[in-house]
mmCIF file of C-alpha atoms in Angstrom:
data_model
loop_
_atom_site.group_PDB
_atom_site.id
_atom_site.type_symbol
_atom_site.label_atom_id
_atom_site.label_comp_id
_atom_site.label_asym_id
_atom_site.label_seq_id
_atom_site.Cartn_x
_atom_site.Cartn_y
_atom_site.Cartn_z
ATOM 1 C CA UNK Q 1019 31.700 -51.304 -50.929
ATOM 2 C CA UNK Q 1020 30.960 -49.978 -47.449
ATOM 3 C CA UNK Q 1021 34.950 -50.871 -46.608
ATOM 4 C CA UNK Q 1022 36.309 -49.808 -49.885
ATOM 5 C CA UNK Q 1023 34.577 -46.330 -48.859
ATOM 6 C CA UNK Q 1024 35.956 -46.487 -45.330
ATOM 7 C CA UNK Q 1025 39.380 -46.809 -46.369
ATOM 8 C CA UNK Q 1026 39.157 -44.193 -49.164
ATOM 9 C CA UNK Q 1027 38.098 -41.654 -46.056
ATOM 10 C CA UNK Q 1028 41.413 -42.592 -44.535
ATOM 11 C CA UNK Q 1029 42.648 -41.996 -47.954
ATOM 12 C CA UNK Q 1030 41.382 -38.911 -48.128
ATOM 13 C CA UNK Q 1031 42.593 -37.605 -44.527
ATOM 14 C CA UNK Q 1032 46.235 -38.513 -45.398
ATOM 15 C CA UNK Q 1033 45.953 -36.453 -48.280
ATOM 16 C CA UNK Q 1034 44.934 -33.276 -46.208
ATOM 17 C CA UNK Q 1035 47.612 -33.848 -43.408
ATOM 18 C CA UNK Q 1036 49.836 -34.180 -46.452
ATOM 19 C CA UNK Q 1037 48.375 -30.754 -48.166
ATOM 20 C CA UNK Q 1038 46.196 -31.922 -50.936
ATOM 21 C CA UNK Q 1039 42.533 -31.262 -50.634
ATOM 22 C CA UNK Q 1040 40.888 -33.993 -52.507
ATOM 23 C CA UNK Q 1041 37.150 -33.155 -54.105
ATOM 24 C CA UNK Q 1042 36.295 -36.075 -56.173
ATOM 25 C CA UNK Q 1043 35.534 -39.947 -54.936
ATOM 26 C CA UNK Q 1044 34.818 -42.361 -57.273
ATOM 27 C CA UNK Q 1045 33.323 -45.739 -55.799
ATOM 28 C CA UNK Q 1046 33.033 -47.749 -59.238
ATOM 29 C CA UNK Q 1047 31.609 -49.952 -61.010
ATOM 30 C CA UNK Q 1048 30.403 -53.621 -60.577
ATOM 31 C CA UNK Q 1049 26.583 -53.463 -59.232
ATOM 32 C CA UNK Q 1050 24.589 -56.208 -60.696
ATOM 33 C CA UNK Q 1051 22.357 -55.513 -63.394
ATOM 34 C CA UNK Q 1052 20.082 -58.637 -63.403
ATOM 35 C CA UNK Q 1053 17.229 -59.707 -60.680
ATOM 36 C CA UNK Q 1054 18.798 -63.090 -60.184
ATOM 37 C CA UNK Q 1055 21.906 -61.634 -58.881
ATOM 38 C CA UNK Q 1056 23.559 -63.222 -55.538
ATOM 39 C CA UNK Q 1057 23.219 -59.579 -53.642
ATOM 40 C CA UNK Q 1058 20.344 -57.461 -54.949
ATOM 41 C CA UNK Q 1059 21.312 -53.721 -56.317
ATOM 42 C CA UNK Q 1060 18.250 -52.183 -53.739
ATOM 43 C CA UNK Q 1061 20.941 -53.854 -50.876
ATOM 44 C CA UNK Q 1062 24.330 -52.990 -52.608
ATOM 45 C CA UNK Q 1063 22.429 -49.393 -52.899
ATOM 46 C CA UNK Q 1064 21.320 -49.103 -49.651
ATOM 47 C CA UNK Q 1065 25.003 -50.318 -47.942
ATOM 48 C CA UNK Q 1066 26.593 -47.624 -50.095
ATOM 49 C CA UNK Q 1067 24.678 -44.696 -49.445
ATOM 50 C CA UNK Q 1068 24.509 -44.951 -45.397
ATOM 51 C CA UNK Q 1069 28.704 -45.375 -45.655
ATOM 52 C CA UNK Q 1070 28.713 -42.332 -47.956
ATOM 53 C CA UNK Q 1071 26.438 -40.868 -45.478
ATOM 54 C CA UNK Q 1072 28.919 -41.454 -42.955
ATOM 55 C CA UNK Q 1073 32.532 -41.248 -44.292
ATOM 56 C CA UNK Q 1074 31.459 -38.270 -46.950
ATOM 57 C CA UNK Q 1075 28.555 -36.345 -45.078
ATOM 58 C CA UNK Q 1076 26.882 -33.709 -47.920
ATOM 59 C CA UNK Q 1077 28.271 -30.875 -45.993
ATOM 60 C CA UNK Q 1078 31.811 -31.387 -47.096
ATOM 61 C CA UNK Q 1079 31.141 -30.948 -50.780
ATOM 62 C CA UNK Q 1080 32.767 -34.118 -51.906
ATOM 63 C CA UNK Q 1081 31.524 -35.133 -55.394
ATOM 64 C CA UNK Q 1082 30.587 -38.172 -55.383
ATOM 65 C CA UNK Q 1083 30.490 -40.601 -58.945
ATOM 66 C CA UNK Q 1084 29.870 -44.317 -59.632
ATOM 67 C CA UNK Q 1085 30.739 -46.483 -62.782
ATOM 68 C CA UNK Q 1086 27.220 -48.136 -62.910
ATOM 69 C CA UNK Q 1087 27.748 -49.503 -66.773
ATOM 70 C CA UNK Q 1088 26.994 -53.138 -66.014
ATOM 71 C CA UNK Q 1089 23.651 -52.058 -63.933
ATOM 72 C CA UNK Q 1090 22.336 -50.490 -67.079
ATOM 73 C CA UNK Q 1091 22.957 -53.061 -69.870
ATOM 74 C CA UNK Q 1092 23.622 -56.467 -68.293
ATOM 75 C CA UNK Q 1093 19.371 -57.359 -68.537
ATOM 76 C CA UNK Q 1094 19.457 -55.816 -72.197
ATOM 77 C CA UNK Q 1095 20.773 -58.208 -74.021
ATOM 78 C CA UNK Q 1096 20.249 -61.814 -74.276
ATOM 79 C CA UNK Q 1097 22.531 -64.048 -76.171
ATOM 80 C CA UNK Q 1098 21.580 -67.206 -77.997
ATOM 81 C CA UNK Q 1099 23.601 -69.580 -79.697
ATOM 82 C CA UNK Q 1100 22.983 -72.778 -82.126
ATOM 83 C CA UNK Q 1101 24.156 -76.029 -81.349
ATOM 84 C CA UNK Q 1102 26.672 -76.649 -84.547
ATOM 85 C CA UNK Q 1103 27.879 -79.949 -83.630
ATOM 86 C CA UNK Q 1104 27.710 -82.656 -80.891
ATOM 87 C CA UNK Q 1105 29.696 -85.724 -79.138
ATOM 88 C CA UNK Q 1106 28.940 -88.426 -76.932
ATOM 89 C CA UNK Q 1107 30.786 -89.988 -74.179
ATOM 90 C CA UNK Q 1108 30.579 -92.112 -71.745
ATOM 91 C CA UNK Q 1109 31.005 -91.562 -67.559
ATOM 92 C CA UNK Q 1110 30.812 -94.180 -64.712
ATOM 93 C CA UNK Q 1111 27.682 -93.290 -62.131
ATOM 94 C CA UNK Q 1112 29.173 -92.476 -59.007
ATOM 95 C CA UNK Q 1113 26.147 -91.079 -56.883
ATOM 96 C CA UNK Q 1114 23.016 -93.044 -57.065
ATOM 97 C CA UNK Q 1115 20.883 -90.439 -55.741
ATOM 98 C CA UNK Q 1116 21.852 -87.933 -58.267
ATOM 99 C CA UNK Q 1117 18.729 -87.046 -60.744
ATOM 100 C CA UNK Q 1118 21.127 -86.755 -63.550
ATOM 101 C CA UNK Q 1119 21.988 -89.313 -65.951
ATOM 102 C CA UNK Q 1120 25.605 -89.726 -65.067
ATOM 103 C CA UNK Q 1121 26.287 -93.414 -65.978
ATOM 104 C CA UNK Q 1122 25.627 -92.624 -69.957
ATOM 105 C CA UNK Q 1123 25.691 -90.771 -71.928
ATOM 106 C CA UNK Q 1124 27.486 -87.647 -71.364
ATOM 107 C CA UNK Q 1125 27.120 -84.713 -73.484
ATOM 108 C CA UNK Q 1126 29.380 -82.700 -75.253
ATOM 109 C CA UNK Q 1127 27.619 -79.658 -77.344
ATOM 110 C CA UNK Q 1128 29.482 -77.132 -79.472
ATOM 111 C CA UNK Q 1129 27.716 -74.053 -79.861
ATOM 112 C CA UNK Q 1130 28.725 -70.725 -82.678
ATOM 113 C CA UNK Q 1131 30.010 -68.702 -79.934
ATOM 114 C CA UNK Q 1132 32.730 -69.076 -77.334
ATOM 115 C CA UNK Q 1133 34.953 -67.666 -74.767
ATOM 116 C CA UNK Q 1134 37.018 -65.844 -77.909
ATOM 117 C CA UNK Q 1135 33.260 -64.181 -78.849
ATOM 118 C CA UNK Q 1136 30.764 -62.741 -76.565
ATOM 119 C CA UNK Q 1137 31.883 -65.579 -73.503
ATOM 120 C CA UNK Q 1138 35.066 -63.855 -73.240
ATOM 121 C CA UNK Q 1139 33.588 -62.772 -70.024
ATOM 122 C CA UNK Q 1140 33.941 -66.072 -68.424
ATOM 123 C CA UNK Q 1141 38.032 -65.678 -68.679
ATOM 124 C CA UNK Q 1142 38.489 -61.902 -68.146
ATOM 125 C CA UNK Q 1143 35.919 -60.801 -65.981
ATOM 126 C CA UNK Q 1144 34.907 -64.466 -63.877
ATOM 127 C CA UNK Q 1145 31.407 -64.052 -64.622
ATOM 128 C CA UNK Q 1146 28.902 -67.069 -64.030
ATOM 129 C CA UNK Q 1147 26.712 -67.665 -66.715
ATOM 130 C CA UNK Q 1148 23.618 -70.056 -66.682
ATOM 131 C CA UNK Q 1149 21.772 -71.711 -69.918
ATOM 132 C CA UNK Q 1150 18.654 -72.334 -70.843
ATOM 133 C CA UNK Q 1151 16.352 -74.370 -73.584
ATOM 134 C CA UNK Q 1152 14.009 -72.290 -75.792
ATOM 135 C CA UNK Q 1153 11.432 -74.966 -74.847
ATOM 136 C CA UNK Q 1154 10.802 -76.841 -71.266
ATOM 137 C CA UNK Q 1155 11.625 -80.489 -71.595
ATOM 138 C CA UNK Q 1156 10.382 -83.348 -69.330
ATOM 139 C CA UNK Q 1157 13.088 -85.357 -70.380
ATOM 140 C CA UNK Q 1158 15.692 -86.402 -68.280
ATOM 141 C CA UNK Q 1159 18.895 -84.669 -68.066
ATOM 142 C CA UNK Q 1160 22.295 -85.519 -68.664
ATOM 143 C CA UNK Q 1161 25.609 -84.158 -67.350
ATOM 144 C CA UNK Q 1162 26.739 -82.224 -70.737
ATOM 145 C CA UNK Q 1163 29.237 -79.717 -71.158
ATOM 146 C CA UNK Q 1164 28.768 -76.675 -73.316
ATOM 147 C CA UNK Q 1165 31.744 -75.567 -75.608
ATOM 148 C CA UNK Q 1166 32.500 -72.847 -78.381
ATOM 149 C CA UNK Q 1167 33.595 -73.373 -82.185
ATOM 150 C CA UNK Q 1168 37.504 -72.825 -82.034
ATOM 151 C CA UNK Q 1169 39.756 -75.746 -81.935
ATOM 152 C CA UNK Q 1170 41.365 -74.660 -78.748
ATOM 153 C CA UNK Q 1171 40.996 -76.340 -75.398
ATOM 154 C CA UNK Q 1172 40.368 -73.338 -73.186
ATOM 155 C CA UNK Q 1173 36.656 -72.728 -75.096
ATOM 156 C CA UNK Q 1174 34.930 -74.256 -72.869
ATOM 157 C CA UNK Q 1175 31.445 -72.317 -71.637
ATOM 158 C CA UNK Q 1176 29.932 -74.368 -69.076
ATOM 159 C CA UNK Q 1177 31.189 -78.343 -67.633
ATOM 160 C CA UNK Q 1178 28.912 -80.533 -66.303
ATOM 161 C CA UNK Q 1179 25.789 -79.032 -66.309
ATOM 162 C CA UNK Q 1180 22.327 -81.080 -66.599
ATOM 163 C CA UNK Q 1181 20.284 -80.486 -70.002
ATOM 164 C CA UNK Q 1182 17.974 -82.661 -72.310
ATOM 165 C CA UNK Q 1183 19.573 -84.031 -74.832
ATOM 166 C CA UNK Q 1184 20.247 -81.945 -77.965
ATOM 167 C CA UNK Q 1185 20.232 -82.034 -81.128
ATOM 168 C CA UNK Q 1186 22.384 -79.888 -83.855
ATOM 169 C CA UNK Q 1187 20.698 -76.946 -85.073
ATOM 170 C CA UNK Q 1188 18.831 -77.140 -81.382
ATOM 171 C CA UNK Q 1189 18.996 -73.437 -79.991
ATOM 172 C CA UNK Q 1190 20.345 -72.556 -76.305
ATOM 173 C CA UNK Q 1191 19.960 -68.950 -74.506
ATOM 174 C CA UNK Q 1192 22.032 -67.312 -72.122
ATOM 175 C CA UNK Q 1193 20.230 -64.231 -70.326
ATOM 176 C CA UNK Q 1194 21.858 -61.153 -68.682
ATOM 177 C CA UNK Q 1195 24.805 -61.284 -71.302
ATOM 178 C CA UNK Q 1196 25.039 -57.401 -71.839
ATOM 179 C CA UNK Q 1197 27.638 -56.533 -70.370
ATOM 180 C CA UNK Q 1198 31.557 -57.159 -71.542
ATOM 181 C CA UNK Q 1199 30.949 -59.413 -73.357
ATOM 182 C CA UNK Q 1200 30.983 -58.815 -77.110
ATOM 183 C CA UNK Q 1201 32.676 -55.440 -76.502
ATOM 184 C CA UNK Q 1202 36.096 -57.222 -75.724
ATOM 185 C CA UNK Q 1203 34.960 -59.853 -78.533
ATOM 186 C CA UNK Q 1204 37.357 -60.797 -81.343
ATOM 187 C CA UNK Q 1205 37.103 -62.945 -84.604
ATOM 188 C CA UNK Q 1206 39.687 -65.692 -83.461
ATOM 189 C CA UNK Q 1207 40.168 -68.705 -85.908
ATOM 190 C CA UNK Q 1208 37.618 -66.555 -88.686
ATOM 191 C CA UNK Q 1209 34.983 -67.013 -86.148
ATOM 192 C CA UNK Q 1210 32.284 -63.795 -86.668
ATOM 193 C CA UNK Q 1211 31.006 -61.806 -84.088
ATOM 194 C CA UNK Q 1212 27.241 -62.856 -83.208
ATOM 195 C CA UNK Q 1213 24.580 -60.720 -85.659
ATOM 196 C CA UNK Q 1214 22.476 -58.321 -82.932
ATOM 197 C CA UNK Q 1215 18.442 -57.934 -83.225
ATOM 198 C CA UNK Q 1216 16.772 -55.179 -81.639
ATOM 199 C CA UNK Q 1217 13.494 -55.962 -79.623
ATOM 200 C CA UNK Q 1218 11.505 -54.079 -76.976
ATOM 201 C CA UNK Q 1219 7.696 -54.407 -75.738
ATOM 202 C CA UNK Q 1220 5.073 -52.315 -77.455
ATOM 203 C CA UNK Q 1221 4.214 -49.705 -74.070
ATOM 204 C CA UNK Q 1222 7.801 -49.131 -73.960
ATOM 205 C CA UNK Q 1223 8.451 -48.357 -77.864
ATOM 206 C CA UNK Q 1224 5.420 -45.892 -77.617
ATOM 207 C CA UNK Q 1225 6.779 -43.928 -74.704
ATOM 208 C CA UNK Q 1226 10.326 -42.962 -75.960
ATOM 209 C CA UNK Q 1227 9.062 -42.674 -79.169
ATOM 210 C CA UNK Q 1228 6.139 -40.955 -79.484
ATOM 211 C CA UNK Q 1229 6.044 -39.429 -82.219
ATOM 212 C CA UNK Q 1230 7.444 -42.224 -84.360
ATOM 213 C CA UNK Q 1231 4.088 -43.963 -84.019
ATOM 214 C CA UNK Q 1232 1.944 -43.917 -86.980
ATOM 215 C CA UNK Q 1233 -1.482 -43.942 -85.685
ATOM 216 C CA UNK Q 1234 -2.812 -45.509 -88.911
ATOM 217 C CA UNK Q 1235 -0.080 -48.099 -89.517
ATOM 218 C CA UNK Q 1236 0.741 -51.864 -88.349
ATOM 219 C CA UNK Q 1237 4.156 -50.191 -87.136
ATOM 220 C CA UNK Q 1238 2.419 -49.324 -83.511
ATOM 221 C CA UNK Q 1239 3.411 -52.861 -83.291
ATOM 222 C CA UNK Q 1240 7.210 -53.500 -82.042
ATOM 223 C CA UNK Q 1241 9.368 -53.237 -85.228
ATOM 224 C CA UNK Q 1242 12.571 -55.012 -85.433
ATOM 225 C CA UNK Q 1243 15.546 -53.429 -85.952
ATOM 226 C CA UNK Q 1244 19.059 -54.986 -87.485
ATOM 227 C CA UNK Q 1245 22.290 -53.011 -86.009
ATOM 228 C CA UNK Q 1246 22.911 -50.345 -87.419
ATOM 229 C CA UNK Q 1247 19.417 -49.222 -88.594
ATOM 230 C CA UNK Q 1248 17.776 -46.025 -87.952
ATOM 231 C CA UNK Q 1249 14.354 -45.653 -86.720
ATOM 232 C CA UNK Q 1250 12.960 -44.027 -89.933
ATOM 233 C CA UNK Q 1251 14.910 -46.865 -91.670
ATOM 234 C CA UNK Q 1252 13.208 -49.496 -89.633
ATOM 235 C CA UNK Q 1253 9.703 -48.027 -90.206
ATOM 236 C CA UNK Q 1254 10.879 -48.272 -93.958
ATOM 237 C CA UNK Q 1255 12.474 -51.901 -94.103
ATOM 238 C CA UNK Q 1256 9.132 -52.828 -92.390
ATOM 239 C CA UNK Q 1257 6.883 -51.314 -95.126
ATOM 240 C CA UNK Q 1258 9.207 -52.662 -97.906
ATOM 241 C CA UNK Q 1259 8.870 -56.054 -96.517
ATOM 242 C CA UNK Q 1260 5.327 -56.183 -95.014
ATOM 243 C CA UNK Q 1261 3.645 -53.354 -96.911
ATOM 244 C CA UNK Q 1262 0.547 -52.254 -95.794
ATOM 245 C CA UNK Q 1263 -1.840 -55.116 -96.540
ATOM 246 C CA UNK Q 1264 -4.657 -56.600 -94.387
ATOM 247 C CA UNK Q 1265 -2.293 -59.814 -94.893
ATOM 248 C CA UNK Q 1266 0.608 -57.878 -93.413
ATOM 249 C CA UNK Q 1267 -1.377 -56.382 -90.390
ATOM 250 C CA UNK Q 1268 -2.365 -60.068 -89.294
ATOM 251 C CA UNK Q 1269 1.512 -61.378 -89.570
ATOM 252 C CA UNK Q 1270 1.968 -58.255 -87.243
ATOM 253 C CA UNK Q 1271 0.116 -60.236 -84.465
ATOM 254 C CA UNK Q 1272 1.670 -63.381 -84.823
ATOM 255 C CA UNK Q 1273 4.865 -64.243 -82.938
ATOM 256 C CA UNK Q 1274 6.838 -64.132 -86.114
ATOM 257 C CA UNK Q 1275 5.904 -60.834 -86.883
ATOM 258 C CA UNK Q 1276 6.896 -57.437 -86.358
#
């Protein structure tokens, strides 16, 4: 970033020995919008601003803007996928000090989504994805490979990375999968798009809506929302279904409730 905003300074003097008076710079897009990220946003932040600082001092009046999409949505959603069908192989050992299982099996694992769906990230935009079990496991590992539901070659998600062994119908979660991913998704070989479920913790559901909160009701807890449901017509589906019962307030509490 900090050269990118060097050379558009040199940019920008070229223009004015060539007559133009440029007003606008726009650094774009990019920063990370998950904690585990390589280079932290604070630093990428922090880079940018003292060669803005430098190259476009206040006192010129050059507006400055920033694609930050990614920052904003790449933590909000995470995707999971369902392990529809499996194959085993078999792979010589060719490190003995490697804690995976490489000399057998090896694990192939087709999952409902793939590089055609809400992985199409992994072609277009070279992102790095990383997967994890809904429960810890102190089983050993094998080398598996991770691949999506189309009969083409190129879906593959992940090679050679170490997981228990699975089972189909087993679930596997990919966080930090917000951005482009399935925006540029399509419905290749009939496949459907993944179905999206709204969640967020209670403090936070209070604070942007307020006055959605029914003091007296079991919706203070986090409702769930399908896409394309309003608020009102979440409090609504969550009456219809739970009602207002004693029975209903306890399945509130409970991790399969509202």
């Amino acid at each position: 970033f900090a050269v990118a905003i060097q050379q558009a300074r040199n940019v920008f003097d070229l223009a004015i020995d060539m007559g133009f008076d440029m007003t606008l710079l726009d650094i774009g897009g990019g920063f990370p919008g998950q904690q585990s990220a390589p280079i932290p946003f604070s630093a990428i932040a922090s880079v940018v601003n003292e060669a803005l600082d430098q190259y476009f001092p206040a006192s010129e009046g050059v507006e400055i803007i920033a694609e930050p999409g990614r920052y904003f949505v790449a933590s909000a959603f995470t995707l999971t996928v369902n392990v529809i069908a499996k194959r085993v192989v078999t792979k010589e050992k060719t490190n003995d000090d490697d804690p995976v299982d490489t000399q057998g099996p090896v694990m192939m694992y087709y999952v409902n989504d793939g590089v055609y769906g809400s992985f199409n990230c992994l072609l277009f935009d070279h992102a790095k994805v990383e997967v994890s079990t809904l429960q810890e496991s102190d089983e050993r590992s094998y080398s598996s490979s991770i691949w999506g539901p189309t009969c083409d070659g190129l879906d593959c998600i992940l090679e050679d990375c170490p997981l228990p062994e699975l089972r189909v119908g087993h679930w596997l979660f990919f966080r930090d999968m917000g951005a482009y991913t399935m925006s540029a998704a399509s419905t290749f070989n009939g496949m459907p798009p993944p179905q999206k479920y709204y969640f967020c913790e209670q403090d936070q559901w209070n604070m942007v809506y307020p006055e959605r909160v029914r003091k007296s009701s079991y919706i203070q807890k986090i409702p769930f929302m399908m896409t394309g449901h309003l608020v009102d017509e979440a409090h609504d589906f969550a009456d219809e279904i739970f009602g207002t019962s004693p029975a209903a307030e306890a399945l509130v509490g409970s991790p399969y409730g509202f």
